[in-house]
C-alpha atoms as a PDB file:
ATOM      1  CA  UNK A   1      -1.153  -2.619 -56.605  1.00  0.00           C
ATOM      2  CA  UNK A   2      -4.311  -1.854 -54.668  1.00  0.00           C
ATOM      3  CA  UNK A   3      -6.938  -4.448 -54.045  1.00  0.00           C
ATOM      4  CA  UNK A   4      -8.967  -6.498 -51.679  1.00  0.00           C
ATOM      5  CA  UNK A   5     -11.429  -8.463 -53.779  1.00  0.00           C
ATOM      6  CA  UNK A   6     -11.519 -12.042 -52.604  1.00  0.00           C
ATOM      7  CA  UNK A   7     -12.229 -14.263 -55.569  1.00  0.00           C
ATOM      8  CA  UNK A   8     -11.307 -17.466 -53.768  1.00  0.00           C
ATOM      9  CA  UNK A   9     -15.012 -18.256 -53.470  1.00  0.00           C
ATOM     10  CA  UNK A  10     -17.495 -18.808 -56.293  1.00  0.00           C
ATOM     11  CA  UNK A  11     -18.344 -15.835 -58.515  1.00  0.00           C
ATOM     12  CA  UNK A  12     -21.701 -15.503 -56.756  1.00  0.00           C
ATOM     13  CA  UNK A  13     -19.970 -15.006 -53.419  1.00  0.00           C
ATOM     14  CA  UNK A  14     -17.191 -12.603 -54.415  1.00  0.00           C
ATOM     15  CA  UNK A  15     -16.671 -10.155 -51.574  1.00  0.00           C
ATOM     16  CA  UNK A  16     -15.054  -6.759 -51.561  1.00  0.00           C
ATOM     17  CA  UNK A  17     -13.127  -5.509 -48.551  1.00  0.00           C
ATOM     18  CA  UNK A  18     -11.418  -2.246 -47.697  1.00  0.00           C
ATOM     19  CA  UNK A  19      -8.742  -1.647 -50.346  1.00  0.00           C
ATOM     20  CA  UNK A  20      -5.208  -2.012 -49.106  1.00  0.00           C
ATOM     21  CA  UNK A  21      -1.828  -1.636 -50.769  1.00  0.00           C
ATOM     22  CA  UNK A  22      -1.029  -5.249 -51.598  1.00  0.00           C
ATOM     23  CA  UNK A  23       2.635  -4.254 -52.070  1.00  0.00           C
ATOM     24  CA  UNK A  24       2.936  -2.771 -48.556  1.00  0.00           C
ATOM     25  CA  UNK A  25       6.272  -3.860 -47.101  1.00  0.00           C
ATOM     26  CA  UNK A  26       5.888  -6.900 -44.852  1.00  0.00           C
ATOM     27  CA  UNK A  27       2.252  -7.652 -45.823  1.00  0.00           C
ATOM     28  CA  UNK A  28       1.347 -11.359 -45.790  1.00  0.00           C
ATOM     29  CA  UNK A  29      -1.944 -13.114 -46.350  1.00  0.00           C
ATOM     30  CA  UNK A  30      -2.381 -15.821 -43.733  1.00  0.00           C
ATOM     31  CA  UNK A  31      -4.282 -19.008 -44.294  1.00  0.00           C
ATOM     32  CA  UNK A  32      -6.608 -19.679 -41.404  1.00  0.00           C
ATOM     33  CA  UNK A  33      -8.690 -22.625 -42.571  1.00  0.00           C
ATOM     34  CA  UNK A  34     -12.044 -20.982 -41.964  1.00  0.00           C
ATOM     35  CA  UNK A  35     -13.929 -21.366 -45.204  1.00  0.00           C
ATOM     36  CA  UNK A  36     -16.014 -18.382 -46.330  1.00  0.00           C
ATOM     37  CA  UNK A  37     -14.354 -16.074 -43.802  1.00  0.00           C
ATOM     38  CA  UNK A  38     -12.641 -12.748 -44.404  1.00  0.00           C
ATOM     39  CA  UNK A  39      -8.988 -12.930 -45.423  1.00  0.00           C
ATOM     40  CA  UNK A  40      -6.440 -12.355 -42.665  1.00  0.00           C
ATOM     41  CA  UNK A  41      -3.325 -10.268 -43.257  1.00  0.00           C
ATOM     42  CA  UNK A  42      -0.335  -9.557 -41.049  1.00  0.00           C
ATOM     43  CA  UNK A  43       2.370  -6.952 -41.486  1.00  0.00           C
ATOM     44  CA  UNK A  44       5.858  -7.688 -40.248  1.00  0.00           C
ATOM     45  CA  UNK A  45       7.198  -4.958 -37.959  1.00  0.00           C
ATOM     46  CA  UNK A  46       4.253  -2.630 -38.610  1.00  0.00           C
ATOM     47  CA  UNK A  47       5.169  -0.759 -35.433  1.00  0.00           C
ATOM     48  CA  UNK A  48       8.628  -0.420 -34.000  1.00  0.00           C
ATOM     49  CA  UNK A  49       9.136  -1.390 -30.352  1.00  0.00           C
ATOM     50  CA  UNK A  50       9.455   2.335 -29.516  1.00  0.00           C
ATOM     51  CA  UNK A  51       6.139   3.110 -31.252  1.00  0.00           C
ATOM     52  CA  UNK A  52       4.446   0.287 -29.313  1.00  0.00           C
ATOM     53  CA  UNK A  53       5.759   1.580 -26.003  1.00  0.00           C
ATOM     54  CA  UNK A  54       4.719   5.131 -26.855  1.00  0.00           C
ATOM     55  CA  UNK A  55       1.150   3.961 -27.574  1.00  0.00           C
ATOM     56  CA  UNK A  56       1.082   1.939 -24.360  1.00  0.00           C
ATOM     57  CA  UNK A  57       2.263   4.903 -22.332  1.00  0.00           C
ATOM     58  CA  UNK A  58      -0.287   7.169 -24.030  1.00  0.00           C
ATOM     59  CA  UNK A  59      -3.077   4.711 -23.127  1.00  0.00           C
ATOM     60  CA  UNK A  60      -1.949   4.296 -19.514  1.00  0.00           C
ATOM     61  CA  UNK A  61      -4.741   5.421 -17.224  1.00  0.00           C
ATOM     62  CA  UNK A  62      -7.260   5.641 -20.082  1.00  0.00           C
ATOM     63  CA  UNK A  63      -8.035   1.941 -20.476  1.00  0.00           C
ATOM     64  CA  UNK A  64     -11.581   0.836 -19.680  1.00  0.00           C
ATOM     65  CA  UNK A  65     -13.199  -2.555 -19.793  1.00  0.00           C
ATOM     66  CA  UNK A  66     -14.414  -3.093 -23.378  1.00  0.00           C
ATOM     67  CA  UNK A  67     -18.118  -2.695 -23.940  1.00  0.00           C
ATOM     68  CA  UNK A  68     -20.608  -4.277 -26.282  1.00  0.00           C
ATOM     69  CA  UNK A  69     -22.904  -2.298 -28.529  1.00  0.00           C
ATOM     70  CA  UNK A  70     -25.909  -4.528 -27.996  1.00  0.00           C
ATOM     71  CA  UNK A  71     -27.132  -3.266 -24.658  1.00  0.00           C
ATOM     72  CA  UNK A  72     -30.910  -3.698 -24.128  1.00  0.00           C
ATOM     73  CA  UNK A  73     -31.608   0.029 -24.440  1.00  0.00           C
ATOM     74  CA  UNK A  74     -29.460   0.375 -27.562  1.00  0.00           C
ATOM     75  CA  UNK A  75     -26.387   1.971 -25.984  1.00  0.00           C
ATOM     76  CA  UNK A  76     -23.205   0.338 -24.797  1.00  0.00           C
ATOM     77  CA  UNK A  77     -22.672  -1.763 -21.707  1.00  0.00           C
ATOM     78  CA  UNK A  78     -19.948  -3.726 -20.021  1.00  0.00           C
ATOM     79  CA  UNK A  79     -20.211  -7.426 -20.616  1.00  0.00           C
ATOM     80  CA  UNK A  80     -19.029 -10.069 -18.187  1.00  0.00           C
ATOM     81  CA  UNK A  81     -17.916 -12.059 -21.238  1.00  0.00           C
ATOM     82  CA  UNK A  82     -15.487  -9.373 -22.370  1.00  0.00           C
ATOM     83  CA  UNK A  83     -12.001  -9.548 -20.957  1.00  0.00           C
ATOM     84  CA  UNK A  84     -10.335  -6.930 -23.141  1.00  0.00           C
ATOM     85  CA  UNK A  85      -9.701  -3.269 -22.416  1.00  0.00           C
ATOM     86  CA  UNK A  86     -10.126  -0.314 -24.759  1.00  0.00           C
ATOM     87  CA  UNK A  87      -9.166   3.329 -24.879  1.00  0.00           C
ATOM     88  CA  UNK A  88      -9.697   6.027 -27.460  1.00  0.00           C
ATOM     89  CA  UNK A  89      -6.706   8.246 -28.115  1.00  0.00           C
ATOM     90  CA  UNK A  90      -6.855  11.671 -29.695  1.00  0.00           C
ATOM     91  CA  UNK A  91      -5.337  11.562 -33.192  1.00  0.00           C
ATOM     92  CA  UNK A  92      -3.046  14.392 -32.158  1.00  0.00           C
ATOM     93  CA  UNK A  93      -1.707  12.566 -29.099  1.00  0.00           C
ATOM     94  CA  UNK A  94       2.092  12.371 -29.515  1.00  0.00           C
ATOM     95  CA  UNK A  95       2.146   8.605 -30.113  1.00  0.00           C
ATOM     96  CA  UNK A  96      -0.594   8.567 -32.773  1.00  0.00           C
ATOM     97  CA  UNK A  97       0.746  10.367 -35.887  1.00  0.00           C
ATOM     98  CA  UNK A  98       3.329   7.672 -36.757  1.00  0.00           C
ATOM     99  CA  UNK A  99       0.631   4.976 -36.561  1.00  0.00           C
ATOM    100  CA  UNK A 100      -1.890   7.018 -38.560  1.00  0.00           C
ATOM    101  CA  UNK A 101       0.716   7.745 -41.227  1.00  0.00           C
ATOM    102  CA  UNK A 102       1.289   4.005 -41.671  1.00  0.00           C
ATOM    103  CA  UNK A 103      -2.449   3.318 -41.795  1.00  0.00           C
ATOM    104  CA  UNK A 104      -2.821   6.002 -44.467  1.00  0.00           C
ATOM    105  CA  UNK A 105      -0.023   4.417 -46.530  1.00  0.00           C
ATOM    106  CA  UNK A 106      -1.671   0.996 -46.210  1.00  0.00           C
ATOM    107  CA  UNK A 107      -5.277   2.039 -46.876  1.00  0.00           C
ATOM    108  CA  UNK A 108      -5.066   5.407 -48.710  1.00  0.00           C
ATOM    109  CA  UNK A 109      -7.728   6.687 -46.289  1.00  0.00           C
ATOM    110  CA  UNK A 110      -7.496  10.381 -45.365  1.00  0.00           C
ATOM    111  CA  UNK A 111      -6.748  11.177 -41.736  1.00  0.00           C
ATOM    112  CA  UNK A 112     -10.204  12.614 -41.154  1.00  0.00           C
ATOM    113  CA  UNK A 113     -11.734   9.222 -42.031  1.00  0.00           C
ATOM    114  CA  UNK A 114      -9.824   7.466 -39.264  1.00  0.00           C
ATOM    115  CA  UNK A 115     -11.213   6.864 -35.780  1.00  0.00           C
END
């Protein structure tokens, strides 16, 4: 069953989100108490420990301080308020295909639509 229409709000405020396979193994909707906010889902064991380590190793040396997209000149800039790090991996990097395959199964999005 595919779906992601949140009808928990009034009919005037029904929101549609990216469709996901609601029967995906381990998928759980989590209550978060924030009224009128997007639903939150978790997936038990979405990645194996080996897949996590492979992604971490792939990202080693590529991590950069996360940037915001609201820089004064319209580009991106580092923000002193950001404490996270980001890296962009090539889809063909050895650690990526297992993750992308799972994302495709969850969302039915083709690989060329994934970033």
